[in-house]
Amino acid sequence: MLVIFAMNVTHLFCSACDKKFEPNKLYNLCTDCGMPLMVEYDLEKVGESLTKESLQNAGSTLWRYAEVLPVENRQNCVSLGEGWTPLHHAKTLGEKYEIPNLFIKDEGMNPTQSFKARGMTMAVSMAKELGVEKVAVPSAGNAAGALSAYAALAGMEAHIFVPNDTPKACIIECKALGANVRLVDGLITDCGAIVAKRKEKEGWFDVSTLKEPYRIEGKKTMGYELAEQLDWELPDVIFYPTGGGTGLIGMWKAFDEMEKMGWIGSHRPRMISVQSSGCSPIVDAFHQDLTHGANIENPHTVASGLRVPKAIGDFIMLDILRKSNGTAVSVSDKRLVEDSEEIGANEGIFAAPEGGALLAALKKLLETGEVKRDEKIVLFNTGSGIKYLEAFED
Ligand SMILES: *Cc1c(COP(=O)(O)O)cnc(C)c1O
Ligand SMILES: [Zn+2]
């Protein structure tokens, strides 16, 4: 029997110029202005079948929100059980710093040990639905592993381009998952340029961050889960380790969708973007009141997910940080590694360095008074430390 998801996508639109696009097609960037596209749903129709009550019987993956996801036919879902990760109440750290409502959303529990699985399950499922046979991605590490896994499951060829100093585990993982891996003497932006140059001739579909509209739809489920796990009351503050920004942008989109469906009110968390001081274009632009980030010349950090010298969606992120009354903070590599070990020793979660950066940033903002000890605070530990063994060796 063919099980069809309710098809609720009305159209896609450009995040910069608002140009509209037909639903259920393959897209990269806006054909007019070259900026990222977003998916729009008929939320009234969604609300007829997806409700807070219907979710009580839904499965424990992000596909529980299928009605607000773009895949039309369930048979095209390429799933390894991603999403619905634990929201861990960090009581020991909370006691230590006198913040009783500290939570860690542990994205390291996803297939391939990072939240990149959320984006890639969606991009690959849509690619499958729309007839793609070969996919390619530039990656700083975790996106490569996630794409390799979902492409393998979907029976697609995966072409991965990573900087040659990417954490070794990520490279080994991609190869074990059957992907074609090329090491590039350069940065993720250089890897992206190679994909862009070769994709047409090779017949690759490019699933680069925000250069394809469906990864963000997968990432937005973090926003839905957070609301559901907190009994439909969003926290006061969200700390997010920021590279390309899909999670930040996706969660903000999810909050708007949930408000339109009447699931939550207009209250929004303050969104805090955290980066490494070795690569902090968003932090710099935020504090200099700029609408776009600069292109960082010589980015370096062991938190490879944060080593994005220039993000195509930087203007969207900066807008969200300001609208939410949030801020942006950078921390040193030394601190972010130490603080992932502090999370580990106190809470039993081997956090990625990107996750550790959030605890370091939280301490800074407690000190300046920008975050209050009685607030409800969520740290998004976006991945597992297990992929970054070099960073933890001394
Ligand atoms: C990719 C990545 C990030 C950055 O995520 P964006 O949504 O691109 O900003 C953060 N942490 C980890 C572990 C990552 O793999
Ligand atoms: Zn446009």
Coordinates of N, CA and C in Angstrom, one line a residue, residues 140-235:
A140 N 32.8 20.6 6.9 CA 33.9 20.7 7.9 C 34.0 19.4 8.7
G141 N 33.2 18.4 8.4 CA 33.3 17.2 9.1 C 32.0 16.4 9.3
N142 N 31.1 16.9 10.2 CA 29.9 16.1 10.5 C 28.9 16.1 9.4
A143 N 28.8 17.1 8.5 CA 27.8 17.0 7.4 C 28.2 15.9 6.5
A144 N 29.5 15.7 6.3 CA 30.1 14.7 5.4 C 29.6 13.3 5.9
G145 N 29.8 13.0 7.2 CA 29.4 11.7 7.7 C 27.9 11.5 7.6
A146 N 27.2 12.5 7.9 CA 25.7 12.4 7.8 C 25.3 12.1 6.3
L147 N 25.8 12.9 5.4 CA 25.4 12.7 4.0 C 25.8 11.3 3.6
S148 N 27.0 10.9 3.9 CA 27.5 9.6 3.5 C 26.6 8.5 4.0
A149 N 26.1 8.6 5.2 CA 25.2 7.6 5.8 C 23.9 7.5 5.0
Y150 N 23.2 8.7 4.9 CA 21.9 8.7 4.2 C 22.0 8.4 2.7
A151 N 23.1 8.8 2.1 CA 23.2 8.5 0.7 C 23.4 6.9 0.5
A152 N 24.2 6.4 1.4 CA 24.4 4.9 1.4 C 23.0 4.2 1.5
L153 N 22.2 4.6 2.5 CA 20.9 4.0 2.7 C 20.0 4.2 1.5
A154 N 20.1 5.3 0.8 CA 19.3 5.6 -0.3 C 19.8 5.0 -1.6
G155 N 21.0 4.4 -1.6 CA 21.6 3.9 -2.8 C 22.1 5.0 -3.7
M156 N 22.5 6.1 -3.2 CA 23.0 7.2 -4.0 C 24.6 7.2 -3.9
E157 N 25.2 7.8 -4.9 CA 26.6 8.1 -4.8 C 26.8 9.4 -4.0
A158 N 27.8 9.3 -3.1 CA 28.1 10.6 -2.3 C 29.5 11.0 -2.6
H159 N 29.6 12.3 -2.9 CA 30.9 12.9 -3.2 C 31.2 14.0 -2.1
I160 N 32.2 13.7 -1.3 CA 32.5 14.5 -0.1 C 33.8 15.3 -0.3
F161 N 33.8 16.6 -0.1 CA 35.0 17.4 -0.1 C 35.2 18.1 1.3
V162 N 36.3 17.7 1.9 CA 36.6 18.2 3.2 C 38.0 18.8 3.3
P163 N 38.3 19.8 4.1 CA 39.6 20.3 4.3 C 40.5 19.2 4.8
N164 N 41.8 19.2 4.4 CA 42.7 18.0 4.8 C 43.0 17.9 6.3
D165 N 42.7 19.0 7.0 CA 42.9 18.9 8.5 C 41.5 18.6 9.2
T166 N 40.5 18.1 8.5 CA 39.3 17.7 9.2 C 39.5 16.6 10.2
P167 N 38.8 16.6 11.3 CA 39.0 15.5 12.3 C 39.0 14.1 11.6
K168 N 40.0 13.3 12.0 CA 40.2 12.0 11.3 C 39.0 11.1 11.3
A169 N 38.3 11.1 12.4 CA 37.2 10.2 12.6 C 36.2 10.4 11.5
C170 N 36.0 11.7 11.1 CA 35.0 12.1 10.1 C 35.4 11.5 8.8
I171 N 36.7 11.6 8.4 CA 37.1 11.1 7.1 C 37.0 9.5 7.1
I172 N 37.5 8.9 8.1 CA 37.4 7.4 8.2 C 35.9 7.0 8.1
E173 N 35.1 7.7 8.8 CA 33.6 7.3 8.8 C 33.0 7.4 7.4
C174 N 33.3 8.5 6.7 CA 32.8 8.7 5.3 C 33.2 7.5 4.4
K175 N 34.5 7.1 4.5 CA 35.0 6.1 3.7 C 34.3 4.8 4.0
A176 N 34.1 4.5 5.3 CA 33.5 3.3 5.8 C 32.0 3.2 5.3
L177 N 31.4 4.4 5.1 CA 30.0 4.5 4.7 C 29.9 4.5 3.2
G178 N 31.1 4.3 2.5 CA 31.0 4.1 1.1 C 31.1 5.3 0.2
A179 N 31.4 6.5 0.8 CA 31.4 7.7 0.0 C 32.7 7.9 -0.7
N180 N 32.7 8.7 -1.7 CA 34.0 9.2 -2.4 C 34.5 10.4 -1.6
V181 N 35.6 10.3 -1.0 CA 36.1 11.4 -0.2 C 37.3 12.1 -0.8
R182 N 37.3 13.4 -1.0 CA 38.4 14.1 -1.5 C 38.9 15.1 -0.4
L183 N 40.2 15.0 0.0 CA 40.8 16.0 0.9 C 41.3 17.2 0.2
V184 N 40.9 18.4 0.6 CA 41.2 19.6 -0.1 C 42.2 20.4 0.8
D185 N 43.3 20.9 0.2 CA 44.2 21.8 0.9 C 43.6 23.2 0.9
G186 N 42.7 23.4 1.9 CA 42.0 24.7 2.0 C 40.9 24.6 3.0
L187 N 39.9 25.5 2.9 CA 38.9 25.6 3.9 C 37.6 25.1 3.3
I188 N 36.5 25.1 4.1 CA 35.2 24.6 3.6 C 34.7 25.4 2.4
T189 N 35.0 26.7 2.4 CA 34.6 27.6 1.3 C 35.3 27.1 0.0
D190 N 36.6 26.7 0.1 CA 37.3 26.2 -1.0 C 36.7 24.9 -1.5
C191 N 36.3 24.0 -0.6 CA 35.6 22.8 -0.9 C 34.3 23.1 -1.7
G192 N 33.6 24.1 -1.2 CA 32.3 24.5 -1.8 C 32.5 25.0 -3.2
A193 N 33.6 25.7 -3.5 CA 33.9 26.2 -4.8 C 34.2 25.0 -5.8
I194 N 34.8 24.0 -5.3 CA 35.1 22.8 -6.1 C 33.8 22.1 -6.5
V195 N 32.9 21.9 -5.5 CA 31.6 21.3 -5.8 C 30.9 22.1 -6.8
A196 N 30.8 23.4 -6.6 CA 30.1 24.3 -7.5 C 30.6 24.2 -9.0
K197 N 32.0 24.1 -9.1 CA 32.6 24.1 -10.4 C 32.3 22.8 -11.1
R198 N 32.3 21.7 -10.4 CA 32.3 20.4 -11.0 C 30.9 19.8 -11.1
K199 N 29.9 20.3 -10.4 CA 28.6 19.6 -10.2 C 27.9 19.4 -11.5
E200 N 27.9 20.4 -12.3 CA 27.1 20.2 -13.6 C 27.6 19.1 -14.4
K201 N 28.9 19.1 -14.7 CA 29.5 18.1 -15.5 C 29.3 16.7 -14.9
E202 N 29.5 16.6 -13.6 CA 29.4 15.3 -12.9 C 28.0 14.8 -12.7
G203 N 27.0 15.7 -12.8 CA 25.7 15.3 -12.5 C 25.4 15.2 -11.0
W204 N 26.1 16.0 -10.2 CA 25.9 15.9 -8.7 C 24.9 16.9 -8.3
F205 N 24.0 16.5 -7.4 CA 23.2 17.5 -6.7 C 23.9 18.1 -5.5
D206 N 24.0 19.4 -5.4 CA 24.8 20.1 -4.4 C 23.9 20.3 -3.1
V207 N 24.3 19.6 -2.0 CA 23.5 19.8 -0.8 C 24.2 20.7 0.3
S208 N 25.0 21.6 -0.2 CA 25.7 22.6 0.7 C 24.7 23.3 1.6
T209 N 25.1 23.6 2.8 CA 24.4 24.3 3.8 C 23.7 25.5 3.2
L210 N 22.4 25.6 3.3 CA 21.5 26.7 2.9 C 21.5 26.9 1.3
K211 N 22.3 26.1 0.6 CA 22.2 26.2 -0.8 C 21.3 25.2 -1.4
E212 N 20.5 24.6 -0.5 CA 19.5 23.6 -0.8 C 18.5 23.8 0.2
P213 N 17.2 23.9 -0.1 CA 16.2 24.4 0.9 C 15.7 23.4 1.9
Y214 N 16.0 22.1 1.8 CA 15.4 21.1 2.6 C 16.1 20.7 3.9
R215 N 17.5 20.9 3.9 CA 18.2 20.6 5.1 C 17.7 21.4 6.3
I216 N 17.3 22.7 6.0 CA 16.8 23.6 7.1 C 15.5 23.0 7.6
E217 N 14.7 22.4 6.8 CA 13.4 21.8 7.2 C 13.7 20.7 8.2
G218 N 14.7 19.9 8.0 CA 15.1 18.9 9.0 C 15.6 19.5 10.3
K219 N 16.4 20.5 10.1 CA 17.0 21.1 11.3 C 16.0 21.9 12.2
K220 N 14.9 22.4 11.5 CA 13.9 23.1 12.3 C 13.2 22.3 13.3
T221 N 13.2 20.9 13.1 CA 12.5 20.1 14.1 C 13.1 20.2 15.5
M222 N 14.4 20.7 15.6 CA 14.9 21.0 16.9 C 14.0 21.9 17.7
G223 N 13.5 22.9 17.0 CA 12.6 23.9 17.6 C 11.2 23.3 18.0
Y224 N 10.7 22.4 17.2 CA 9.5 21.7 17.5 C 9.7 20.8 18.7
E225 N 10.8 20.0 18.7 CA 11.1 19.1 19.8 C 11.2 19.9 21.2
L226 N 12.0 21.0 21.1 CA 12.2 21.7 22.3 C 10.9 22.2 22.9
A227 N 10.0 22.7 22.1 CA 8.7 23.2 22.6 C 8.0 22.0 23.2
E228 N 7.9 20.9 22.5 CA 7.1 19.8 22.9 C 7.7 19.2 24.2
Q229 N 9.1 19.1 24.3 CA 9.7 18.6 25.5 C 9.6 19.5 26.7
L230 N 9.4 20.8 26.5 CA 9.2 21.7 27.6 C 7.7 22.1 27.7
D231 N 6.9 21.1 27.3 CA 5.4 21.3 27.5 C 4.9 22.6 26.9
W232 N 5.4 22.9 25.7 CA 4.9 24.0 24.8 C 5.2 25.4 25.4
E233 N 6.3 25.4 26.3 CA 6.7 26.7 26.7 C 8.2 26.9 26.4
L234 N 8.5 27.8 25.5 CA 9.9 27.9 25.1 C 10.7 28.4 26.2
P235 N 12.0 28.1 26.2 CA 12.9 28.6 27.3 C 13.2 30.1 27.2

